[in-house]
CSV table of C-alpha atoms in Angstrom, one decimal:
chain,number,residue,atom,x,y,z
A,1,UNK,CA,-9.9,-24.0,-11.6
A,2,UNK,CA,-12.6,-22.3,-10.1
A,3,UNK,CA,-12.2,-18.0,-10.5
A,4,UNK,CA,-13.7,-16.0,-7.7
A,5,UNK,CA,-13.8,-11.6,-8.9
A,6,UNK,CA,-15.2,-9.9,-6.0
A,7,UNK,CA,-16.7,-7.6,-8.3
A,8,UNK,CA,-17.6,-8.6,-12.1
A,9,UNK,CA,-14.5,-6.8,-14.2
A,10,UNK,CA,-15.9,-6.3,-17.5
A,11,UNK,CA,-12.8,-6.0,-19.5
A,12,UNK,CA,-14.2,-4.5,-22.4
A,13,UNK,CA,-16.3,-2.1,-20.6
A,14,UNK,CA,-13.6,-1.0,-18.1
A,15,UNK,CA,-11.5,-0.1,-21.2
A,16,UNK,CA,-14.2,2.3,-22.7
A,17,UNK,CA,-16.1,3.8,-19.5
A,18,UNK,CA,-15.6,7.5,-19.0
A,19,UNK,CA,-13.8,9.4,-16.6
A,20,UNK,CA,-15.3,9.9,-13.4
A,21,UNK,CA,-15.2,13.6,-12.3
A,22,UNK,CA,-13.6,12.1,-8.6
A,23,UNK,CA,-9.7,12.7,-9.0
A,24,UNK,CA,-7.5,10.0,-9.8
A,25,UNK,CA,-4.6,11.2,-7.9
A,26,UNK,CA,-3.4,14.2,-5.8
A,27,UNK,CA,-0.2,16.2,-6.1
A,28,UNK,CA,0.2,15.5,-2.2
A,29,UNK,CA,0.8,12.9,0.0
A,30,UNK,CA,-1.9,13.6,3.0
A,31,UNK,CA,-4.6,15.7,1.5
A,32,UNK,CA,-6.3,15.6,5.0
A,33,UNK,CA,-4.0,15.5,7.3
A,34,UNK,CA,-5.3,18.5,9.1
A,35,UNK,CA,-8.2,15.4,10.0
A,36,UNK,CA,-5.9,13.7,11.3
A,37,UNK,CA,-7.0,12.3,15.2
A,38,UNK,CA,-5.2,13.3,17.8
A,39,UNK,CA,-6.4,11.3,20.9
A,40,UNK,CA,-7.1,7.8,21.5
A,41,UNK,CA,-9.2,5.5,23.9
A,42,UNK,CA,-7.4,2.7,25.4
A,43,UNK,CA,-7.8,-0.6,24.0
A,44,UNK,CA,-9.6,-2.3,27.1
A,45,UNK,CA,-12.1,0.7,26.6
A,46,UNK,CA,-12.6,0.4,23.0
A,47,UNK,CA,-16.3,-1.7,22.4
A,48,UNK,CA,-16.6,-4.9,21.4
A,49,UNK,CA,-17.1,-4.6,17.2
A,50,UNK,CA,-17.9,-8.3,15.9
A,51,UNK,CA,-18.9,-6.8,12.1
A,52,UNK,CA,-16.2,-5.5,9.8
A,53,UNK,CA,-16.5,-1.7,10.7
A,54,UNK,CA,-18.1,1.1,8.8
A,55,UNK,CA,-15.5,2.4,6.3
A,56,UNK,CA,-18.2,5.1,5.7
A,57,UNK,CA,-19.0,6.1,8.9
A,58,UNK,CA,-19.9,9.7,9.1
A,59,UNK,CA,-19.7,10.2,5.1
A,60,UNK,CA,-22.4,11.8,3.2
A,61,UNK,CA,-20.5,13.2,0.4
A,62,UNK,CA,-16.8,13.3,-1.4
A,63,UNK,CA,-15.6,16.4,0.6
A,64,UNK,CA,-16.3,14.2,4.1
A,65,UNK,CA,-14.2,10.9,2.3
A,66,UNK,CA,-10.8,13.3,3.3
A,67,UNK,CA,-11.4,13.2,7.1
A,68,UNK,CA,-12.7,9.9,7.1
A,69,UNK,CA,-9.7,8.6,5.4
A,70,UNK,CA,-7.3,10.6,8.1
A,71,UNK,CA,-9.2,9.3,10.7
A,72,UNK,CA,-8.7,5.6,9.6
A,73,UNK,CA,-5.1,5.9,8.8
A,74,UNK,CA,-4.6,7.7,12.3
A,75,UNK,CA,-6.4,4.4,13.4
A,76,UNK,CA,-4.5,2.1,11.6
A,77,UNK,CA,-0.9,4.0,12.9
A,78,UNK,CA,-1.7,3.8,16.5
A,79,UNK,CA,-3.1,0.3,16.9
A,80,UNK,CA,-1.2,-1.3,14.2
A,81,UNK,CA,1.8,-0.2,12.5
A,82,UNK,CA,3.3,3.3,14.6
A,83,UNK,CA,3.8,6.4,12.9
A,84,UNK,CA,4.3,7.7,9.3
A,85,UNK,CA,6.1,10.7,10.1
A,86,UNK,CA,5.6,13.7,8.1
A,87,UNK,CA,8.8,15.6,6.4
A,88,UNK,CA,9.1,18.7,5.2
A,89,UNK,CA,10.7,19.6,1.1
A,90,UNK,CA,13.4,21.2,3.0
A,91,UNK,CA,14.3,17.9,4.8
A,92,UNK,CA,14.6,16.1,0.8
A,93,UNK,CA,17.5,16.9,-1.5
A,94,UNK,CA,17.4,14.6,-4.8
A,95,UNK,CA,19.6,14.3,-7.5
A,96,UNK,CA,20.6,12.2,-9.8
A,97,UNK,CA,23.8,10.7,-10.6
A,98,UNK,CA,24.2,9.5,-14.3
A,99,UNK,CA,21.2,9.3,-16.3
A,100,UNK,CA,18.9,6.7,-14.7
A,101,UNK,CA,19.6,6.0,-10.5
A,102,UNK,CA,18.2,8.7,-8.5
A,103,UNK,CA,19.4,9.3,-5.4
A,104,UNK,CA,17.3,10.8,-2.1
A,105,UNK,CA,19.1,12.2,1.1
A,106,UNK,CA,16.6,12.5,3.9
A,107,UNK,CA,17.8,15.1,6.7
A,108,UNK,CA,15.8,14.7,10.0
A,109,UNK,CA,17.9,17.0,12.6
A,110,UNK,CA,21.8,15.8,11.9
A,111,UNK,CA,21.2,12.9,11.0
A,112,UNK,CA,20.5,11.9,7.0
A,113,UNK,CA,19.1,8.6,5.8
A,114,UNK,CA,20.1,8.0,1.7
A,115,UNK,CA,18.0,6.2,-1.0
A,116,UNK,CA,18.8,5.2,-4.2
A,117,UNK,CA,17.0,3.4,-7.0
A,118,UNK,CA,17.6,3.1,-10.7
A,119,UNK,CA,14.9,3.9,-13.5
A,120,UNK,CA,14.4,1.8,-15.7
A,121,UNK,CA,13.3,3.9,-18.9
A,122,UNK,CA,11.2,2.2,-21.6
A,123,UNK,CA,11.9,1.8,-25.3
A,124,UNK,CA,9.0,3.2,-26.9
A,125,UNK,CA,6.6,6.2,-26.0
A,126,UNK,CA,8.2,9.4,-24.8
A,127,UNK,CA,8.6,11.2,-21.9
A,128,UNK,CA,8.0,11.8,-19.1
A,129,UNK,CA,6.7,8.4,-18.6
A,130,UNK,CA,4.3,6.5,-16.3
A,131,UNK,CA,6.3,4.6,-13.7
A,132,UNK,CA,5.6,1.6,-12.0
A,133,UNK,CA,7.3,0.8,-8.5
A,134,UNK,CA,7.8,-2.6,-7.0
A,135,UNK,CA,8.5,-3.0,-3.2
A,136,UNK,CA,11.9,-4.9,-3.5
A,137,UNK,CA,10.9,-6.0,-6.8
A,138,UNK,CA,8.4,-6.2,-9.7
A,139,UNK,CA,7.0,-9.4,-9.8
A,140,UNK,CA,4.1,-8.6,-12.1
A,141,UNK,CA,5.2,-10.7,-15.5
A,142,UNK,CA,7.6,-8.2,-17.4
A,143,UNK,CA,5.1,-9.2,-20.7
A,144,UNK,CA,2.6,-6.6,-19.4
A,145,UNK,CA,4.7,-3.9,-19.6
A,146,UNK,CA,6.2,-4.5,-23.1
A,147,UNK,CA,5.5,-2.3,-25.6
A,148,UNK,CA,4.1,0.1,-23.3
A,149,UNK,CA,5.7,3.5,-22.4
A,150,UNK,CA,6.2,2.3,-18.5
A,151,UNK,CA,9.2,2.5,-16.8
A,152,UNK,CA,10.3,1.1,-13.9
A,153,UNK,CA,12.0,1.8,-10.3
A,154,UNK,CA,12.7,-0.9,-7.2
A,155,UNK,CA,12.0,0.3,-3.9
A,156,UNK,CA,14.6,-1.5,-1.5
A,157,UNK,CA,13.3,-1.6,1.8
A,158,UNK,CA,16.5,-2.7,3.3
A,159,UNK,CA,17.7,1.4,2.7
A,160,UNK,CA,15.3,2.5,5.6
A,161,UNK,CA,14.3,-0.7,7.7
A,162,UNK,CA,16.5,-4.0,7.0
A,163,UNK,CA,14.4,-6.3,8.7
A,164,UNK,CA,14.2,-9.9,7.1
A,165,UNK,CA,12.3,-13.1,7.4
A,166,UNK,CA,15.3,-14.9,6.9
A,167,UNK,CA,19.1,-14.4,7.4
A,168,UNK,CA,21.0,-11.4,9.1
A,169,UNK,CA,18.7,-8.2,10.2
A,170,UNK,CA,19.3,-5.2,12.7
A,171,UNK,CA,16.3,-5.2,15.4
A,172,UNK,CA,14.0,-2.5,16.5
A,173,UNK,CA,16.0,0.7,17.4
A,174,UNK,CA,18.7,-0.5,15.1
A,175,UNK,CA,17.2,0.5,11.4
A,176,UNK,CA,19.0,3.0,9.4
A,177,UNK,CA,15.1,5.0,10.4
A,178,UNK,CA,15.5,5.1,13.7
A,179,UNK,CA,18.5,7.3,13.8
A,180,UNK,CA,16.5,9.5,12.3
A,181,UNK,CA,13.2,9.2,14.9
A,182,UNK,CA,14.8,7.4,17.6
A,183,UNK,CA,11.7,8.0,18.8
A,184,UNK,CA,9.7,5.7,16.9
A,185,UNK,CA,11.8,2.7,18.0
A,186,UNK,CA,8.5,0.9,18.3
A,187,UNK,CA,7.2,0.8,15.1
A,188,UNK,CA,6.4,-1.8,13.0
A,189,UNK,CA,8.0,-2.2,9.3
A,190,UNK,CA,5.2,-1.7,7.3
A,191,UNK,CA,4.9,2.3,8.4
A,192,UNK,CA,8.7,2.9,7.8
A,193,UNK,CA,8.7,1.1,4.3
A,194,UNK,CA,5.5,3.4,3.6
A,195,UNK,CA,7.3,6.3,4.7
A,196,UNK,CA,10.3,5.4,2.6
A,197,UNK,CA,8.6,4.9,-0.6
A,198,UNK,CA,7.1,8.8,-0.3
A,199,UNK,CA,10.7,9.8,-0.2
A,200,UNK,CA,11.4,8.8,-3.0
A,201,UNK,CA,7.9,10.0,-4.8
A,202,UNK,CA,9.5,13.4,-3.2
A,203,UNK,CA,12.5,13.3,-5.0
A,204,UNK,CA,10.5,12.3,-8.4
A,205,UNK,CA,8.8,15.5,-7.7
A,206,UNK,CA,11.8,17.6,-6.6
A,207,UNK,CA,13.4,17.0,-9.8
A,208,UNK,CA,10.7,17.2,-12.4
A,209,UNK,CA,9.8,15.3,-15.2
A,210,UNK,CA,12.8,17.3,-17.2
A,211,UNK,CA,15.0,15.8,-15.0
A,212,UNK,CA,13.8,12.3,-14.1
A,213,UNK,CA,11.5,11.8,-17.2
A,214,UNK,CA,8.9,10.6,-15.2
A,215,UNK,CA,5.3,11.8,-14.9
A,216,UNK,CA,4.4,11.9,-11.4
A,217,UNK,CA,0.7,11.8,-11.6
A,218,UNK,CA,1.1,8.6,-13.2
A,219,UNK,CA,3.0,6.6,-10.3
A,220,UNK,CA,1.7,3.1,-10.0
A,221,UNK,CA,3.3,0.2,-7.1
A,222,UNK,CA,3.0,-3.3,-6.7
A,223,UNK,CA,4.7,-5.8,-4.4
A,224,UNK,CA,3.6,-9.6,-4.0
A,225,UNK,CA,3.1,-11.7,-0.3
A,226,UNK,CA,5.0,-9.6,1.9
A,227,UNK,CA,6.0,-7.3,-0.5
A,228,UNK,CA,2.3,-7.1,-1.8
A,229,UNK,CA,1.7,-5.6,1.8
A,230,UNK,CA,3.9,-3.4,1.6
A,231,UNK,CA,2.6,-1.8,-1.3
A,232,UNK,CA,-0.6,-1.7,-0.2
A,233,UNK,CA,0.0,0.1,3.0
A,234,UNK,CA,2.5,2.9,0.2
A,235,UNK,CA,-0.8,3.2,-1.5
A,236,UNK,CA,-3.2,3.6,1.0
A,237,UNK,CA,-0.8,6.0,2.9
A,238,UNK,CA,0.2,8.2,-0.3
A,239,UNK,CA,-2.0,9.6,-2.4
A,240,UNK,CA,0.6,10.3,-5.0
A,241,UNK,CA,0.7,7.2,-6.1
A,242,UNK,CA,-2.3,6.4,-9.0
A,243,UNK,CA,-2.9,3.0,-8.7
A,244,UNK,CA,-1.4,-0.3,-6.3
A,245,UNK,CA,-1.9,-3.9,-7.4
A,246,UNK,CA,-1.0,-5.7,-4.4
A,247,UNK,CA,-0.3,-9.3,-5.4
A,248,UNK,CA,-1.0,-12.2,-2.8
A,249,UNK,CA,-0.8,-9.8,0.7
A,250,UNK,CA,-1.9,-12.2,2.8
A,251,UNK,CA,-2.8,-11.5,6.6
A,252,UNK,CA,-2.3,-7.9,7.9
A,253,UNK,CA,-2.7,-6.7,4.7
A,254,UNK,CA,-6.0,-7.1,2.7
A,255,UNK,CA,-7.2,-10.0,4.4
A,256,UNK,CA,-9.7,-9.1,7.0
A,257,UNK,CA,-8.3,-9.8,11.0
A,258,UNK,CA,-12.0,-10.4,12.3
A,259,UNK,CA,-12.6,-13.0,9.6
A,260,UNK,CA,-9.1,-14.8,9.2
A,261,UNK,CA,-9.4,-14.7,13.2
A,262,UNK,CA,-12.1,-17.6,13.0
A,263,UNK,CA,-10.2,-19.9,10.3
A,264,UNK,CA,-7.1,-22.5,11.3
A,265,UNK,CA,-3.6,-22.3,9.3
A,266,UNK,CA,-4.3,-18.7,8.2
A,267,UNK,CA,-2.0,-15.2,9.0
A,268,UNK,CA,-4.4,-13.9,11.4
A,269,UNK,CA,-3.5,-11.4,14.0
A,270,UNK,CA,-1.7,-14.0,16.4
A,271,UNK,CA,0.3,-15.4,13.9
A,272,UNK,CA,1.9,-12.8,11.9
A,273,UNK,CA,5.6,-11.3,11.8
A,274,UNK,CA,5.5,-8.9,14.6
A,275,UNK,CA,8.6,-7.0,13.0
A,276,UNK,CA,5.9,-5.4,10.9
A,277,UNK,CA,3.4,-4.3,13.3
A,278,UNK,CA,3.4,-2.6,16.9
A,279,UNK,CA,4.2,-5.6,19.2
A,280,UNK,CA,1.5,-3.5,20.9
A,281,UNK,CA,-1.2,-4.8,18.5
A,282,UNK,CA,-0.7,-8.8,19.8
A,283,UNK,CA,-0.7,-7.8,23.6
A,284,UNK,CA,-4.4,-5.4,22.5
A,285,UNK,CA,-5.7,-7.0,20.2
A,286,UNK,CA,-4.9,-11.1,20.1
A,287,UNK,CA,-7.6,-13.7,20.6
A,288,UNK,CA,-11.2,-12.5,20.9
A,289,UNK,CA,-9.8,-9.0,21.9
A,290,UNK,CA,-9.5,-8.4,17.8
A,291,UNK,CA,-13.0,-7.6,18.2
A,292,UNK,CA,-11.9,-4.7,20.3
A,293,UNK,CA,-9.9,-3.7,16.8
A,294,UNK,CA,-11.2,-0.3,15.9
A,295,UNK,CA,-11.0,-0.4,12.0
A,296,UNK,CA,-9.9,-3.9,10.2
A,297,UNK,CA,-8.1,-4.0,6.6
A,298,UNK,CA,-10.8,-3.3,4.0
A,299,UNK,CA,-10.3,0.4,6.1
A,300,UNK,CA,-6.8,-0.1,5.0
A,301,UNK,CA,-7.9,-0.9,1.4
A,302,UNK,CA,-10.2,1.8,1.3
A,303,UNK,CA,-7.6,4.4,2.0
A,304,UNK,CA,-6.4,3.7,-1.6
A,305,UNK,CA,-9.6,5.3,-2.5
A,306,UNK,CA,-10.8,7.4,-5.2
A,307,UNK,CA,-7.2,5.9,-7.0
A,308,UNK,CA,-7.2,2.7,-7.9
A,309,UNK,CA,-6.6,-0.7,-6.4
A,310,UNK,CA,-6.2,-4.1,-7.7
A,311,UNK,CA,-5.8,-6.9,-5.0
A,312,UNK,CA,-4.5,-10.2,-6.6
A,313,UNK,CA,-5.3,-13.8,-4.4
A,314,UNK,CA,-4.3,-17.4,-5.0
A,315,UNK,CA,-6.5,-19.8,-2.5
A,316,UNK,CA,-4.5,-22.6,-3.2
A,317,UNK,CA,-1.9,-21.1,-0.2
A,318,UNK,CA,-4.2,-21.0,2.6
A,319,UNK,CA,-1.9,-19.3,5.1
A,320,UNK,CA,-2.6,-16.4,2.6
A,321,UNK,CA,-6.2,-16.0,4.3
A,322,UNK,CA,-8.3,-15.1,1.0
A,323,UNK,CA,-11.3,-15.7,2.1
A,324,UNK,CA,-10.5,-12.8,4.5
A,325,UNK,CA,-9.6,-10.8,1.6
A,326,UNK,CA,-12.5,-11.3,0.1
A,327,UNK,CA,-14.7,-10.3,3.0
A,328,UNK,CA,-12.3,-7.0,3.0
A,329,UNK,CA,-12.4,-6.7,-0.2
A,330,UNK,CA,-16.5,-6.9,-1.0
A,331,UNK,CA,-16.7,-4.6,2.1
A,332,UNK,CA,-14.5,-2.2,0.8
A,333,UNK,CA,-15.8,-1.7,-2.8
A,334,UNK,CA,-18.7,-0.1,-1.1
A,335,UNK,CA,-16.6,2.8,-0.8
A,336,UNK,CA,-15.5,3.2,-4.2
A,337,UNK,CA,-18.6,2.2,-5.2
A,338,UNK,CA,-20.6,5.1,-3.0
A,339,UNK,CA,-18.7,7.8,-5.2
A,340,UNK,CA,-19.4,6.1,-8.6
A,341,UNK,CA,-16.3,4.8,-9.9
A,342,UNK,CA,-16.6,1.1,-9.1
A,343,UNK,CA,-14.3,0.0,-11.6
A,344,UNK,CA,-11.2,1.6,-10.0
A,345,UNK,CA,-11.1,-1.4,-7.4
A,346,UNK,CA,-11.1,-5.1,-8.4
A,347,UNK,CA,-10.0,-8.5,-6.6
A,348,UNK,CA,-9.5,-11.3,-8.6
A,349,UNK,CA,-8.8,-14.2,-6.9
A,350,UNK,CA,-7.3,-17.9,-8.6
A,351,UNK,CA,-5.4,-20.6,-8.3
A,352,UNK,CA,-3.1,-23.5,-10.5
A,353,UNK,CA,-0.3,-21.4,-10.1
A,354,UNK,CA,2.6,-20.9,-7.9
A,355,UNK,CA,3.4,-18.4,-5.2
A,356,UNK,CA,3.7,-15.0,-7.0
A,357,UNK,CA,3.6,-15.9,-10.0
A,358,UNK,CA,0.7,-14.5,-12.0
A,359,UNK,CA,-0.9,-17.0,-14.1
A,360,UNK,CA,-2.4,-16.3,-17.5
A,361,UNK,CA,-5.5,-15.8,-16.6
A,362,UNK,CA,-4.9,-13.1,-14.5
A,363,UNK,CA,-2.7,-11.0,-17.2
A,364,UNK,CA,-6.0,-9.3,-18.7
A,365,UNK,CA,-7.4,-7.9,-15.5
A,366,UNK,CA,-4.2,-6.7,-14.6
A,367,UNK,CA,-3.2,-5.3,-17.9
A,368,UNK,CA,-6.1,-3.4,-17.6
A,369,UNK,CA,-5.6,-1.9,-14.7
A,370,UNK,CA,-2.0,-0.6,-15.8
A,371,UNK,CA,-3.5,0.8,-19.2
A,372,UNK,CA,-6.4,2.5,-17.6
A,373,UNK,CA,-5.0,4.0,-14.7
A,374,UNK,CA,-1.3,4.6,-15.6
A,375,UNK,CA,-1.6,4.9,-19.1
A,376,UNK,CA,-4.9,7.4,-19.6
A,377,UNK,CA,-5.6,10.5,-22.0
């Protein structure tokens, strides 16, 4: 089966380079979200793009990669998914009942939204630990965490947005988020799941490591197919969180709209789930109009930048658009590597294997990724 790595992961290398003086994580979610963009053109006015944008537009150094990176997640909110909103500490009370679930109220005027997730502490190492997330679940085989001092947390999205591709689901306005921003009634999914996974990073970090055991500079979250978007957009949209290994995203997340756009039987922008994105994206941006698209995914990608990023394809599901991942993906190490730490993004795509399930051949890049950037002196 034929291998395709967007960029050549040297294992052995990537395991001895040196640290790169760019940080590998913040203590914030937004650094730059005084950058972020305030007005918008209309979509009919916006021109007619047919090349993947410039994720480096207007960046001549590190200190300019902050605004640019507000500027394209402002982008991405108010074309594509509706708004992230911000909350303030005082909005967050965590606790945490027994020893391992931890529990989040979110207070947004009177009315209080409530997470809860259990850690899953590991058995060697001690703390406070590096944690890995999964986005309704970790599908990443369990033998790359064993023997490793990792432990582990689920993100259930149903707790702040219950929408389903299958069976029984509230509809817009009817999500346990929109009583707290009735407001944003018109989002799509993918920025209320984003926002939901910060909570709980804020609640990691109300409590402390003393508390919770857990080293928050050391957060890592992975998701697979729709899951995998979802913890790409987490990453790209909090820069808590040290590294994301989105497994299998498919369209609307890594994949590329322009390029999927031109291919048959792929997710493209017309044939998505619309529950995840603004309904006003289809109407703007559908057919030949997706030109018109004012950033496309490697943007999103990019965001995740200077942390690390691991995007995982299999080409033998076609509706999973890789080869538009790969175009978003080779467009989007540019950015990593115009600040000298290439080997904090890698896309490995291949297939002989099933729907989320990561074969063999994939456990060394992936390992790697969790040892270097979860798991670093």
């Amino acid at each position: 089966m034929k291998r395709e790595l967007v960029l050549p992961l040297l294992l052995a290398l990537l395991a001895t380079l040196p640290c790169s003086a760019q940080p590998r994580v913040y203590d914030q979610e937004h650094t730059g979200r005084q950058h972020a963009l305030t007005t918008f053109a209309a979509a009919a006015d916006l021109p007619v793009v047919r090349e993947l944008p410039n994720a480096l537009e207007g960046v001549n150094t590190f200190s300019d990669w902050a605004r640019r990176r507000a500027e394209i997640g402002s982008l991405i909110q108010h074309y594509g998914i509706g708004t992230k909103p911000a909350v303030e500490p005082s909005q967050v009370q965590a606790r945490m009942e027994g020893d391992t679930m931890l529990v989040v109220d979110v207070t947004v005027g009177t009315e209080t939204l409530t997470l809860r997730s259990r850690i899953y502490y590991p058995s060697v190492g001690r703390p406070p630990y590096a944690l890995m997330m999964g986005t309704d679940m970790i599908s990443l085989p369990r033998e790359l965490f064993e023997g490793r001092p990792v432990a582990m947390m689920t993100f259930h999205s149903a707790q702040v947005n219950d929408y389903k591709q299958w069976g029984p689901h509230h509809d817009r306005g009817e999500h346990h988020f929109d009583r707290l921003y009735p407001e944003l009634r018109d989002n799509g999914a993918y920025s209320e799941w984003a926002w939901g996974v910060s909570r709980l990073i804020d609640g990691l970090q109300q409590l402390g490591p003393d508390v919770t055991k857990i080293d928050t500079r050391r957060i890592g979250i992975t998701g697979c197919s729709y899951a995998g978007k979802m913890a790409l957009y987490s990453g790209a949209f909090d820069e808590r969180i040290a590294l994301t290994i989105a497994q299998e995203p498919g369209g609307g997340g890594a994949a590329a709209w322009r390029v999927s756009h031109l291919q048959d039987d792929v997710e493209n922008i017309d044939k998505t789930d619309y529950h995840w994105f603004l309904e006003s994206q289809r109407t703007n941006f559908g057919g030949d109009n997706v030109y018109r698209l004012p950033y496309d995914q490697h943007e999103l990608c990019a965001m995740v930048c200077p942390r690390a990023l691991l995007l995982l394809g299999n080409p033998d599901f076609k509706w999973l658009a890789d080869d538009a991942m790969r175009a978003s993906a080779a467009e989007a190490a540019r950015v990593w590597q115009r600040f000298g730490i290439a080997e904090r993004f890698g896309c490995d795509i291949i297939g002989g294997h099933g729907h989320c399930q990561l074969p063999l051949s994939q456990y060394a890049v992936t390992q790697s990724f969790i040892d270097r950037f979860l798991l670093y002196e």
